[in-house]
Coordinates of C-alpha atoms in Angstrom, one line a residue:
Chain R
M1 CA 42.5 -35.5 -8.7
A2 CA 43.6 -36.1 -12.1
T3 CA 40.2 -36.2 -13.6
A4 CA 39.2 -32.8 -11.8
H5 CA 42.1 -31.4 -13.9
R6 CA 40.9 -33.0 -17.0
A7 CA 37.5 -31.7 -16.4
S8 CA 38.3 -28.2 -16.1
A9 CA 40.7 -28.4 -19.1
A10 CA 37.8 -29.8 -21.1
T11 CA 35.5 -26.9 -20.0
R12 CA 38.0 -24.4 -21.0
T13 CA 38.6 -25.8 -24.4
S14 CA 35.0 -26.3 -25.3
A15 CA 34.1 -22.9 -24.1
G16 CA 36.8 -21.6 -26.5
M17 CA 34.9 -23.7 -29.3
T18 CA 31.6 -21.9 -28.7
G19 CA 33.4 -18.6 -29.8
S20 CA 32.9 -15.5 -28.0
A21 CA 29.6 -15.9 -27.0
P22 CA 29.1 -14.8 -23.2
A23 CA 28.1 -17.6 -20.8
L24 CA 24.3 -17.4 -19.9
M25 CA 24.5 -19.8 -17.4
T26 CA 27.5 -21.5 -15.3
V27 CA 27.9 -24.1 -12.9
E28 CA 31.0 -23.5 -10.6
H29 CA 32.5 -26.3 -8.8
A30 CA 29.3 -28.1 -8.0
T31 CA 29.3 -30.8 -5.3
K32 CA 26.2 -32.6 -4.0
L33 CA 26.2 -35.1 -1.2
Y34 CA 22.7 -36.7 -0.4
K35 CA 22.1 -37.7 3.1
T36 CA 20.5 -41.0 3.5
E37 CA 19.8 -43.4 6.4
T38 CA 22.7 -45.5 5.5
G39 CA 25.1 -42.7 5.0
S40 CA 25.8 -40.1 2.5
V41 CA 25.4 -40.3 -1.5
H42 CA 28.2 -38.4 -3.4
A43 CA 26.3 -37.5 -6.5
L44 CA 28.3 -34.5 -7.9
D45 CA 32.0 -33.9 -7.4
D46 CA 33.5 -30.4 -8.4
L47 CA 31.5 -30.1 -11.7
S48 CA 32.0 -26.9 -13.7
L49 CA 30.1 -26.0 -16.8
S50 CA 29.4 -22.9 -18.7
V51 CA 26.4 -22.6 -21.1
A52 CA 26.3 -19.9 -23.8
K53 CA 23.0 -18.1 -24.7
G54 CA 21.2 -20.0 -27.4
E55 CA 23.2 -23.1 -26.8
F56 CA 21.8 -26.6 -27.0
I57 CA 23.7 -28.6 -24.3
A58 CA 23.0 -32.4 -24.0
I59 CA 24.2 -34.2 -20.8
V60 CA 24.8 -38.0 -20.9
G61 CA 26.4 -40.5 -18.4
P62 CA 26.0 -43.7 -16.8
S63 CA 22.6 -44.1 -14.7
G64 CA 23.1 -42.7 -11.3
C65 CA 25.7 -40.3 -12.2
G66 CA 24.2 -37.3 -11.0
K67 CA 23.0 -36.0 -14.2
S68 CA 19.6 -35.3 -13.0
T69 CA 21.0 -33.9 -9.9
L70 CA 22.9 -31.4 -11.9
L71 CA 19.7 -30.4 -13.7
W72 CA 17.7 -30.3 -10.5
A73 CA 20.4 -28.0 -9.1
M74 CA 20.7 -25.8 -12.2
S75 CA 16.6 -25.4 -12.0
G76 CA 17.0 -24.2 -8.2
L77 CA 14.9 -27.0 -7.0
H78 CA 17.8 -28.8 -5.2
D79 CA 20.7 -27.0 -3.2
L80 CA 24.3 -27.9 -3.9
T81 CA 26.5 -28.9 -1.2
S82 CA 29.1 -26.7 -2.3
G83 CA 29.7 -24.7 -5.5
R84 CA 26.9 -22.6 -7.2
V85 CA 24.9 -22.0 -10.2
M86 CA 24.8 -18.4 -11.9
L87 CA 22.3 -17.2 -14.4
N88 CA 22.7 -13.9 -16.0
G89 CA 25.1 -13.0 -13.2
T90 CA 23.2 -14.0 -10.1
P91 CA 23.2 -17.2 -8.3
V92 CA 20.2 -19.5 -8.8
T93 CA 19.2 -20.5 -5.3
E94 CA 15.4 -21.3 -5.8
P95 CA 13.0 -21.7 -9.0
R96 CA 13.2 -18.7 -11.4
S97 CA 11.1 -17.3 -14.0
E98 CA 13.4 -17.4 -16.5
I99 CA 14.0 -21.0 -16.2
G100 CA 11.6 -23.7 -17.5
M101 CA 11.5 -27.4 -16.8
I102 CA 10.5 -30.2 -18.6
F103 CA 10.1 -33.5 -16.6
Q104 CA 10.0 -37.3 -17.3
D105 CA 6.9 -38.7 -18.4
A106 CA 5.4 -35.3 -19.0
N107 CA 4.2 -34.8 -15.6
L108 CA 0.9 -33.6 -16.5
L109 CA -1.6 -33.0 -13.6
P110 CA -4.3 -35.9 -14.4
W111 CA -7.1 -34.0 -12.8
R112 CA -6.8 -31.1 -15.2
N113 CA -7.6 -31.0 -19.0
L114 CA -5.0 -30.3 -21.3
R115 CA -5.8 -26.4 -21.3
Q116 CA -6.0 -26.4 -17.6
N117 CA -2.4 -28.0 -17.5
I118 CA -1.0 -25.4 -20.0
L119 CA -2.5 -22.8 -17.9
F120 CA -1.2 -24.2 -14.6
P121 CA 2.2 -22.2 -14.6
F122 CA 0.2 -18.9 -15.1
E123 CA -2.1 -19.8 -12.0
I124 CA 0.8 -20.5 -9.7
K125 CA 2.7 -17.3 -11.0
K126 CA -0.7 -15.5 -10.7
I127 CA -0.2 -13.8 -14.2
N128 CA -3.1 -13.2 -16.7
P129 CA -2.7 -15.6 -19.5
A130 CA -4.6 -13.2 -21.8
P131 CA -1.5 -11.5 -23.5
F132 CA -0.1 -15.1 -23.8
E133 CA -3.1 -16.7 -25.4
P134 CA -1.9 -16.0 -29.3
R135 CA 1.5 -17.6 -28.0
I136 CA -0.3 -20.6 -26.7
Q137 CA -2.8 -21.2 -29.4
D138 CA 0.5 -20.9 -31.9
L139 CA 2.4 -23.3 -29.8
L140 CA -0.6 -25.8 -29.7
R141 CA -0.8 -25.5 -33.7
Q142 CA 3.0 -26.1 -34.0
V143 CA 2.9 -29.4 -31.8
G144 CA -0.2 -30.7 -33.4
L145 CA -2.4 -30.3 -30.3
A146 CA -4.8 -27.7 -31.6
G147 CA -8.6 -28.8 -30.9
F148 CA -7.2 -31.3 -28.0
E149 CA -7.7 -28.6 -25.2
K150 CA -10.6 -30.2 -23.6
K151 CA -8.9 -33.8 -23.3
M152 CA -7.9 -35.0 -20.3
P153 CA -4.3 -36.5 -19.9
R154 CA -5.3 -40.0 -19.7
E155 CA -7.1 -39.5 -23.1
L156 CA -3.8 -38.7 -24.7
S157 CA -0.9 -40.8 -26.0
G158 CA 2.4 -40.7 -24.2
G159 CA 4.0 -38.4 -27.1
M160 CA 0.8 -36.1 -27.1
Q161 CA 1.4 -35.8 -23.2
Q162 CA 4.9 -34.8 -23.5
R163 CA 4.1 -32.2 -26.3
A164 CA 1.5 -30.7 -24.0
S165 CA 4.2 -30.4 -21.4
I166 CA 6.6 -28.7 -23.9
V167 CA 3.9 -26.2 -24.7
R168 CA 3.1 -25.7 -20.9
C169 CA 6.9 -24.8 -20.5
L170 CA 7.4 -22.5 -23.3
S171 CA 4.1 -20.9 -22.8
Y172 CA 5.2 -18.3 -20.6
D173 CA 8.6 -17.9 -22.5
P174 CA 11.3 -18.8 -20.4
D175 CA 14.8 -18.1 -21.5
V176 CA 16.5 -21.3 -20.2
I177 CA 14.8 -24.8 -20.8
L178 CA 15.9 -27.6 -18.8
M179 CA 14.8 -31.2 -19.7
D180 CA 15.2 -34.1 -17.7
E181 CA 15.0 -37.5 -19.8
P182 CA 11.8 -36.1 -21.3
F183 CA 11.4 -38.7 -23.9
G184 CA 12.8 -41.7 -21.8
A185 CA 9.4 -43.4 -21.8
L186 CA 8.5 -43.0 -25.2
D187 CA 8.9 -45.6 -28.2
A188 CA 11.7 -45.0 -30.8
F189 CA 9.3 -43.6 -33.4
T190 CA 7.6 -41.2 -31.2
R191 CA 11.2 -40.2 -29.8
D192 CA 12.4 -39.3 -33.2
E193 CA 9.2 -37.3 -33.8
M194 CA 9.8 -35.4 -30.5
N195 CA 13.5 -34.8 -31.3
L196 CA 12.7 -33.2 -34.6
L197 CA 10.1 -31.1 -32.9
I198 CA 12.4 -29.9 -30.3
Q199 CA 15.3 -29.1 -32.8
R200 CA 12.5 -27.1 -35.0
L201 CA 11.4 -25.3 -31.8
W202 CA 15.0 -24.5 -30.5
M203 CA 15.9 -23.0 -34.1
E204 CA 12.8 -21.0 -34.2
T205 CA 12.8 -19.5 -30.7
G206 CA 16.8 -19.5 -29.9
K207 CA 16.2 -20.7 -26.3
T208 CA 18.9 -22.1 -24.4
I209 CA 18.4 -25.8 -23.8
I210 CA 20.0 -28.2 -21.3
F211 CA 18.7 -31.8 -21.9
V212 CA 19.6 -34.7 -19.9
T213 CA 19.3 -38.2 -21.6
H214 CA 20.8 -41.7 -21.3
N215 CA 20.3 -42.0 -25.2
V216 CA 23.5 -41.2 -26.9
S217 CA 22.2 -40.7 -30.5
E218 CA 19.5 -38.5 -29.3
A219 CA 22.1 -36.4 -27.4
I220 CA 24.3 -36.0 -30.5
F221 CA 21.2 -35.5 -32.6
L222 CA 20.1 -32.4 -30.8
A223 CA 23.1 -31.0 -29.1
D224 CA 25.8 -28.4 -29.9
R225 CA 27.8 -30.0 -27.3
V226 CA 27.5 -33.1 -25.4
V227 CA 28.7 -33.4 -22.0
V228 CA 29.8 -36.8 -20.9
L229 CA 29.8 -37.5 -16.9
T230 CA 31.6 -40.1 -15.0
P231 CA 30.2 -42.7 -12.9
R232 CA 29.1 -41.4 -9.4
P233 CA 30.3 -39.2 -8.3
G234 CA 29.5 -37.2 -11.2
R235 CA 32.4 -35.3 -12.6
M236 CA 33.3 -34.0 -16.1
A237 CA 34.6 -36.9 -18.4
H238 CA 34.6 -34.9 -21.6
I239 CA 32.9 -32.5 -23.7
F240 CA 32.3 -33.4 -27.0
P241 CA 31.4 -30.5 -29.7
I242 CA 29.3 -31.5 -32.4
D243 CA 29.4 -29.6 -35.5
L244 CA 26.9 -31.4 -37.6
P245 CA 24.8 -28.9 -40.1
R246 CA 21.5 -28.0 -39.0
P247 CA 18.5 -28.8 -39.4
R248 CA 19.8 -32.3 -38.6
T249 CA 17.6 -35.2 -40.0
I250 CA 17.1 -38.9 -38.6
D251 CA 18.9 -40.3 -41.8
M252 CA 22.0 -38.4 -40.5
T253 CA 22.0 -40.6 -37.5
Y254 CA 22.9 -43.6 -39.5
E255 CA 25.9 -41.8 -41.4
P256 CA 29.5 -43.1 -40.6
G257 CA 30.5 -40.0 -38.9
F258 CA 27.5 -40.1 -36.5
V259 CA 28.0 -43.7 -35.6
Q260 CA 31.8 -43.2 -34.8
L261 CA 30.7 -40.4 -32.5
T262 CA 28.1 -42.6 -30.9
M263 CA 30.9 -45.0 -30.4
E264 CA 33.2 -42.7 -29.0
I265 CA 30.8 -41.2 -26.5
K266 CA 29.7 -44.6 -25.4
R267 CA 33.1 -45.6 -24.6
T268 CA 33.7 -42.4 -22.6
I269 CA 30.6 -43.1 -20.6
E270 CA 31.6 -46.7 -20.1
T271 CA 35.2 -46.0 -18.9
G272 CA 34.7 -42.3 -17.7
V273 CA 37.5 -41.3 -19.7
Y274 CA 38.0 -39.8 -23.2
V275 CA 39.9 -41.9 -25.5
P276 CA 40.0 -40.7 -29.2
A277 CA 38.9 -43.0 -31.8
D278 CA 42.2 -43.1 -33.6
T279 CA 43.9 -44.4 -30.3
P280 CA 44.2 -48.3 -30.1
V281 CA 42.2 -49.5 -27.1
Chain X
M1 CA -14.1 -62.6 -20.2
A2 CA -11.9 -63.2 -23.3
S3 CA -14.3 -61.3 -25.6
E4 CA -14.6 -58.5 -23.0
L5 CA -10.8 -58.3 -23.4
R6 CA -11.0 -58.4 -27.1
E7 CA -13.5 -55.7 -27.3
T8 CA -11.6 -53.2 -24.8
I9 CA -9.7 -50.7 -26.6
P10 CA -6.3 -50.2 -25.0
T11 CA -6.1 -47.1 -22.9
F12 CA -3.1 -44.7 -22.9
G13 CA -0.6 -44.0 -20.3
G14 CA -1.3 -47.0 -18.1
A15 CA -4.7 -45.5 -17.2
E16 CA -6.3 -49.2 -17.2
R17 CA -6.3 -49.5 -13.3
E18 CA -10.0 -50.0 -13.0
G19 CA -10.7 -53.1 -10.9
G20 CA -7.1 -53.3 -9.5
D21 CA -6.6 -53.5 -6.0
V22 CA -10.0 -53.5 -4.3
D23 CA -9.3 -51.8 -0.9
L24 CA -10.1 -48.6 0.9
T25 CA -7.1 -47.0 -0.8
N26 CA -8.4 -47.5 -4.2
W27 CA -11.5 -45.5 -5.2
S28 CA -12.3 -48.1 -7.8
A29 CA -13.4 -50.5 -4.8
V30 CA -16.5 -48.2 -4.6
T31 CA -16.9 -47.2 -8.1
S32 CA -16.3 -50.4 -9.8
T33 CA -19.3 -51.8 -7.9
G34 CA -21.2 -51.2 -11.3
F35 CA -24.6 -49.6 -11.3
A36 CA -27.0 -50.1 -13.8
K37 CA -25.3 -48.5 -17.2
S38 CA -28.5 -48.6 -19.2
W39 CA -32.2 -48.3 -18.9
G40 CA -32.7 -51.9 -19.6
E41 CA -30.4 -53.0 -16.8
A42 CA -32.4 -50.5 -14.3
A43 CA -35.7 -52.0 -15.5
L44 CA -34.2 -55.5 -14.8
I45 CA -33.0 -54.5 -11.2
V46 CA -36.4 -53.2 -10.4
G47 CA -38.4 -56.0 -12.1
L48 CA -36.3 -58.4 -9.6
A49 CA -37.5 -56.4 -6.7
V50 CA -41.2 -56.4 -7.8
L51 CA -40.6 -60.3 -8.4
L52 CA -39.4 -61.0 -4.9
L53 CA -41.7 -58.6 -3.0
G54 CA -44.5 -60.2 -5.2
A55 CA -43.2 -63.7 -4.2
A56 CA -43.2 -63.0 -0.6
E57 CA -46.5 -61.5 -0.7
I58 CA -48.0 -64.6 -2.2
F59 CA -45.9 -66.8 0.3
L60 CA -47.1 -64.9 3.1
R61 CA -50.6 -64.9 2.3
V62 CA -50.6 -68.7 1.4
S63 CA -48.6 -69.8 4.3
Q64 CA -50.9 -67.5 6.7
V65 CA -47.5 -66.3 8.6
K66 CA -48.9 -64.1 11.3
S67 CA -48.4 -60.4 10.6
Y68 CA -46.7 -59.8 13.9
I69 CA -43.7 -61.9 12.7
F70 CA -43.7 -60.8 9.0
P71 CA -46.3 -58.1 7.7
L72 CA -47.3 -58.4 4.1
P73 CA -45.3 -56.1 1.8
S74 CA -48.5 -54.4 0.5
E75 CA -49.2 -53.7 4.2
V76 CA -45.8 -52.2 4.8
F77 CA -46.0 -49.9 1.7
T78 CA -49.5 -48.8 2.7
A79 CA -48.3 -48.0 6.2
L80 CA -45.4 -46.1 4.7
F81 CA -47.2 -44.0 2.3
T82 CA -50.4 -43.4 4.3
R83 CA -49.0 -42.7 7.6
F84 CA -45.5 -41.0 6.4
P85 CA -46.4 -37.4 7.2
D86 CA -47.8 -38.0 10.8
L87 CA -46.0 -41.3 11.9
F88 CA -42.6 -41.2 10.2
W89 CA -41.7 -37.9 9.0
P90 CA -41.1 -36.0 12.5
H91 CA -38.8 -38.8 13.5
L92 CA -37.0 -39.0 10.1
Q93 CA -36.3 -35.2 10.6
V94 CA -34.8 -35.6 14.1
T95 CA -32.4 -38.5 12.7
L96 CA -31.7 -36.1 9.7
I97 CA -30.8 -33.5 12.1
E98 CA -28.5 -35.7 14.2
L99 CA -26.9 -37.1 11.3
F100 CA -26.2 -34.0 9.4
G101 CA -25.2 -32.0 12.7
G102 CA -22.9 -34.7 13.8
Y103 CA -21.4 -35.4 10.5
L104 CA -20.8 -31.8 9.5
I105 CA -18.8 -31.5 12.6
G106 CA -17.0 -34.8 12.5
A107 CA -16.2 -34.5 9.0
T108 CA -14.8 -30.8 9.0
I109 CA -12.6 -31.9 11.9
G110 CA -11.5 -34.9 10.4
I111 CA -10.4 -33.2 7.2
V112 CA -8.7 -30.5 8.7
L113 CA -6.9 -32.8 11.3
A114 CA -5.9 -35.2 8.3
A115 CA -4.6 -32.2 6.3
V116 CA -2.8 -30.7 9.3
I117 CA -1.0 -34.0 11.0
T118 CA 0.2 -35.5 7.6
Q119 CA 2.5 -32.5 7.3
F120 CA 4.1 -33.4 10.6
P121 CA 5.2 -37.1 10.2
F122 CA 6.2 -37.3 14.2
V123 CA 2.7 -35.9 15.5
E124 CA 1.0 -38.4 13.0
K125 CA 2.8 -41.2 14.4
I126 CA 1.7 -40.2 17.9
I127 CA -1.9 -39.4 17.2
T128 CA -2.8 -42.3 14.8
P129 CA -3.3 -45.1 17.4
Y130 CA -5.7 -42.7 19.3
I131 CA -7.7 -42.1 16.1
L132 CA -7.6 -46.1 15.4
L133 CA -9.0 -46.4 18.8
L134 CA -11.8 -44.0 18.0
V135 CA -12.4 -45.8 14.7
T136 CA -12.8 -49.2 16.1
T137 CA -14.5 -48.4 19.4
P138 CA -18.3 -48.5 18.7
M139 CA -19.4 -45.0 19.8
I140 CA -22.7 -46.2 20.5
A141 CA -21.3 -47.4 23.9
L142 CA -20.6 -43.8 24.8
V143 CA -24.2 -42.8 24.5
P144 CA -25.3 -43.6 28.0
L145 CA -22.5 -41.8 29.4
L146 CA -23.3 -38.7 27.3
I147 CA -26.9 -38.9 28.4
L148 CA -25.8 -38.6 31.9
Q149 CA -23.9 -35.5 30.9
F150 CA -26.5 -33.8 28.4
G151 CA -29.6 -35.7 29.4
F152 CA -32.3 -37.0 26.5
T153 CA -31.6 -34.2 24.2
L154 CA -30.3 -34.3 20.7
T155 CA -26.9 -33.4 21.9
P156 CA -25.3 -36.8 23.0
R157 CA -26.6 -38.5 19.7
I158 CA -25.0 -35.5 17.8
I159 CA -21.9 -36.2 19.8
A160 CA -21.9 -39.8 18.9
V161 CA -22.5 -39.3 15.2
A162 CA -19.4 -36.9 15.2
L163 CA -17.4 -39.3 17.1
A164 CA -18.1 -42.1 14.7
S165 CA -18.0 -40.2 11.4
G166 CA -15.2 -37.9 12.3
P167 CA -12.2 -40.6 12.8
M168 CA -13.3 -42.6 9.7
V169 CA -13.2 -39.5 7.6
M170 CA -9.9 -38.5 9.2
I171 CA -8.4 -41.9 8.6
N172 CA -9.0 -41.9 5.0
A173 CA -8.3 -38.3 4.3
A174 CA -5.0 -38.8 5.9
T175 CA -4.2 -41.9 3.6
G176 CA -5.0 -39.5 0.7
F177 CA -2.9 -36.5 2.0
R178 CA 0.0 -38.9 2.5
R179 CA 0.0 -39.5 -1.4
T180 CA 2.7 -37.2 -2.1
D181 CA 3.8 -37.3 -5.7
L182 CA 7.3 -35.5 -5.6
A183 CA 7.4 -34.9 -9.3
K184 CA 4.2 -32.9 -9.4
I185 CA 5.4 -31.0 -6.3
A186 CA 8.5 -30.5 -7.9
L187 CA 6.5 -29.2 -11.0
A188 CA 4.7 -26.6 -9.0
R189 CA 7.8 -25.6 -7.0
S190 CA 9.6 -25.0 -10.5
Y191 CA 7.0 -22.2 -11.1
G192 CA 7.8 -20.7 -7.7
A193 CA 4.6 -22.0 -5.8
S194 CA 4.3 -21.3 -2.2
T195 CA 3.6 -24.2 0.4
F196 CA -0.1 -23.0 0.4
Q197 CA -0.3 -23.2 -3.4
I198 CA 1.1 -26.6 -3.3
F199 CA -1.3 -28.0 -0.9
T200 CA -4.3 -26.5 -2.6
K201 CA -3.2 -27.2 -6.3
I202 CA -1.3 -30.5 -5.8
R203 CA -1.9 -32.3 -2.3
F204 CA -5.6 -31.7 -2.1
P205 CA -6.6 -32.7 -5.7
L206 CA -4.3 -35.9 -5.2
A207 CA -6.0 -36.7 -1.8
L208 CA -9.6 -35.8 -2.9
P209 CA -10.5 -39.5 -4.0
M210 CA -9.9 -40.9 -0.8
I211 CA -11.2 -37.7 1.0
I212 CA -14.7 -38.8 -0.9
V213 CA -14.3 -42.4 0.2
G214 CA -13.8 -41.2 3.8
L215 CA -16.8 -39.1 3.4
M216 CA -19.0 -41.9 2.3
V217 CA -17.7 -44.5 4.9
G218 CA -18.0 -41.9 7.7
A219 CA -21.6 -40.7 6.5
I220 CA -22.8 -44.5 6.8
F221 CA -21.1 -45.1 10.1
G222 CA -22.8 -41.6 11.2
L223 CA -26.2 -43.0 10.1
L224 CA -25.7 -46.3 12.0
T225 CA -24.5 -44.7 15.2
A226 CA -27.5 -42.0 14.8
V227 CA -30.0 -45.0 14.6
G228 CA -28.1 -46.7 17.4
A229 CA -28.0 -43.9 19.8
E230 CA -31.7 -43.3 19.3
M231 CA -32.4 -47.1 20.3
V232 CA -30.3 -46.6 23.3
G233 CA -31.7 -43.6 24.6
G234 CA -34.0 -41.1 23.2
K235 CA -37.7 -39.8 23.1
N236 CA -37.7 -39.7 19.1
G237 CA -35.9 -40.4 16.0
L238 CA -36.2 -43.4 13.8
G239 CA -34.2 -45.7 15.9
N240 CA -36.5 -44.9 18.8
Q241 CA -39.4 -45.6 16.7
L242 CA -38.1 -49.0 15.7
M243 CA -38.1 -50.1 19.5
F244 CA -41.6 -48.5 20.0
W245 CA -43.2 -50.2 17.2
S246 CA -41.7 -53.5 17.8
S247 CA -42.9 -53.5 21.4
M248 CA -46.3 -52.5 20.3
V249 CA -46.1 -55.5 17.6
K250 CA -47.1 -53.3 14.8
M251 CA -44.6 -54.8 12.6
Q252 CA -45.7 -53.0 9.2
N253 CA -44.6 -49.8 10.9
F254 CA -41.4 -51.2 11.9
Y255 CA -40.4 -52.6 8.4
A256 CA -41.7 -49.1 6.8
I257 CA -39.0 -47.6 9.1
I258 CA -36.5 -50.2 8.1
L259 CA -37.2 -49.3 4.4
L260 CA -36.7 -45.6 5.2
L261 CA -33.4 -46.2 6.7
A262 CA -32.4 -48.4 3.7
L263 CA -33.4 -45.8 1.5
M264 CA -31.1 -43.3 3.5
G265 CA -28.2 -45.7 3.2
V266 CA -28.5 -46.1 -0.4
S267 CA -29.0 -42.4 -1.1
I268 CA -25.7 -41.8 0.6
Y269 CA -23.9 -44.4 -1.3
A270 CA -25.4 -43.0 -4.4
F271 CA -24.7 -39.3 -3.7
F272 CA -21.0 -40.1 -3.1
Y273 CA -20.8 -42.3 -6.0
W274 CA -21.9 -39.5 -8.0
V275 CA -19.5 -37.1 -6.5
G276 CA -16.8 -39.5 -7.0
K277 CA -17.4 -39.9 -10.7
K278 CA -17.7 -36.5 -11.1
W279 CA -14.6 -35.3 -9.2
T280 CA -12.3 -38.1 -9.3
S281 CA -12.9 -39.8 -12.5
W282 CA -9.2 -38.9 -13.8
Q283 CA -7.8 -41.7 -11.4
A284 CA -10.0 -44.4 -12.3

């Protein structure tokens, strides 16, 4: 269980690095086994993580390492086999209104126009959207979707759809935003554009964001800390603190320090163990 | 073909599914059967009908085919328009009552049953063979039996229509309700949606295209069965009149009824085509 030791050590050190900010959300010894017809799949193994209020966390790892499982458990959509998720001191056992989720491929409802899609959370929660109207209009302007309210999702490009889903999530003002590979299906240019938008929204709103991705440079660009998981079952491999100044620019992703960090994280993903760059391989 | 491709604007987000798999699970099987898109096209379609009928009129007049074998189109239209109020309308009403009555019962039960049993995969597995049995057995065959029970009233025919349309609606609606999109259900759940909300806001809209296909096929099966049941046993209705006028060798009346029935069938198709375009255009 050497890995587990290393994992908890990493959690502690990085918690120290974020200063004295109290943890808003914690994952405690999360283990998840999926039962399938051919046996069980061990997706997460004794994973612990603590997220401070207003922090931007990116989770990366090889495909099938349980990153999405971790995120879905944090959202309350999935149960853990053992361990628990805490938010504001209470365990998360089902979806909560303080948490907003942004899914892969925007996940708009194709039979509703853009405005009806944005009002969908209000409909489900049975909240009158009128008091939120200025906020929604402001968000639509910020993401460049003002005037597109009547469009159906299929009339929008992939980037526009994902921006609409960001507005849908932010419209009801959740404290924590969980993003599950939201830009995986977008082309590189649109992805850069979306990353800049997310950074700007995060800096303006001070939300806590947990962002799952398989794109290392996207993770470094956005995050305060990059969490690397091991191949299945997902354990903590290492947490990389990213102390690049903000606002970050796309140009920064080509600077030597950034590239160096990308290489280190990629190597950690491949081997499941953190080896500092100055160590000969 | 090539020029058509070159003129087509690439659509966003893989929406270009039109004309894909042409089967019952794809609404485009129905809607892609393009109707006239302009007045010019519509005029051509009507023009073709006039041309064919005119040619038939001339051919029948010249060749002197006996009118009890094939009446002149003009005789058929004269019969239809001059005798509609007294000869055809009362029977059309009977057929419409059977069709609407039976269809309303059958379709309602079909949709409700589909919505319920798709929630219980085990129940669905057990019941589906029986539904298939109902779909594939011609319900007209039951009419003599039903007449023994209910007599020569509307009841046996309404039951036959319900039995013909209901399972057809059900089997298509069930296909629709089985289309579960886990990501969309998760989306609703992430806002704390109840099972009922997930049904009304996600499952039902997802199933709607297939429900409409089922409603259309069911209505057409209902019409077939209503007319068939009237032919088998009844004192009235358009099916009964078909038998009556052919036994009287009044073929212009016979063809006038055929025309009415064709009009009903096309109206059913056109109605559901319109409903489909209006409510399910998001997926085409």
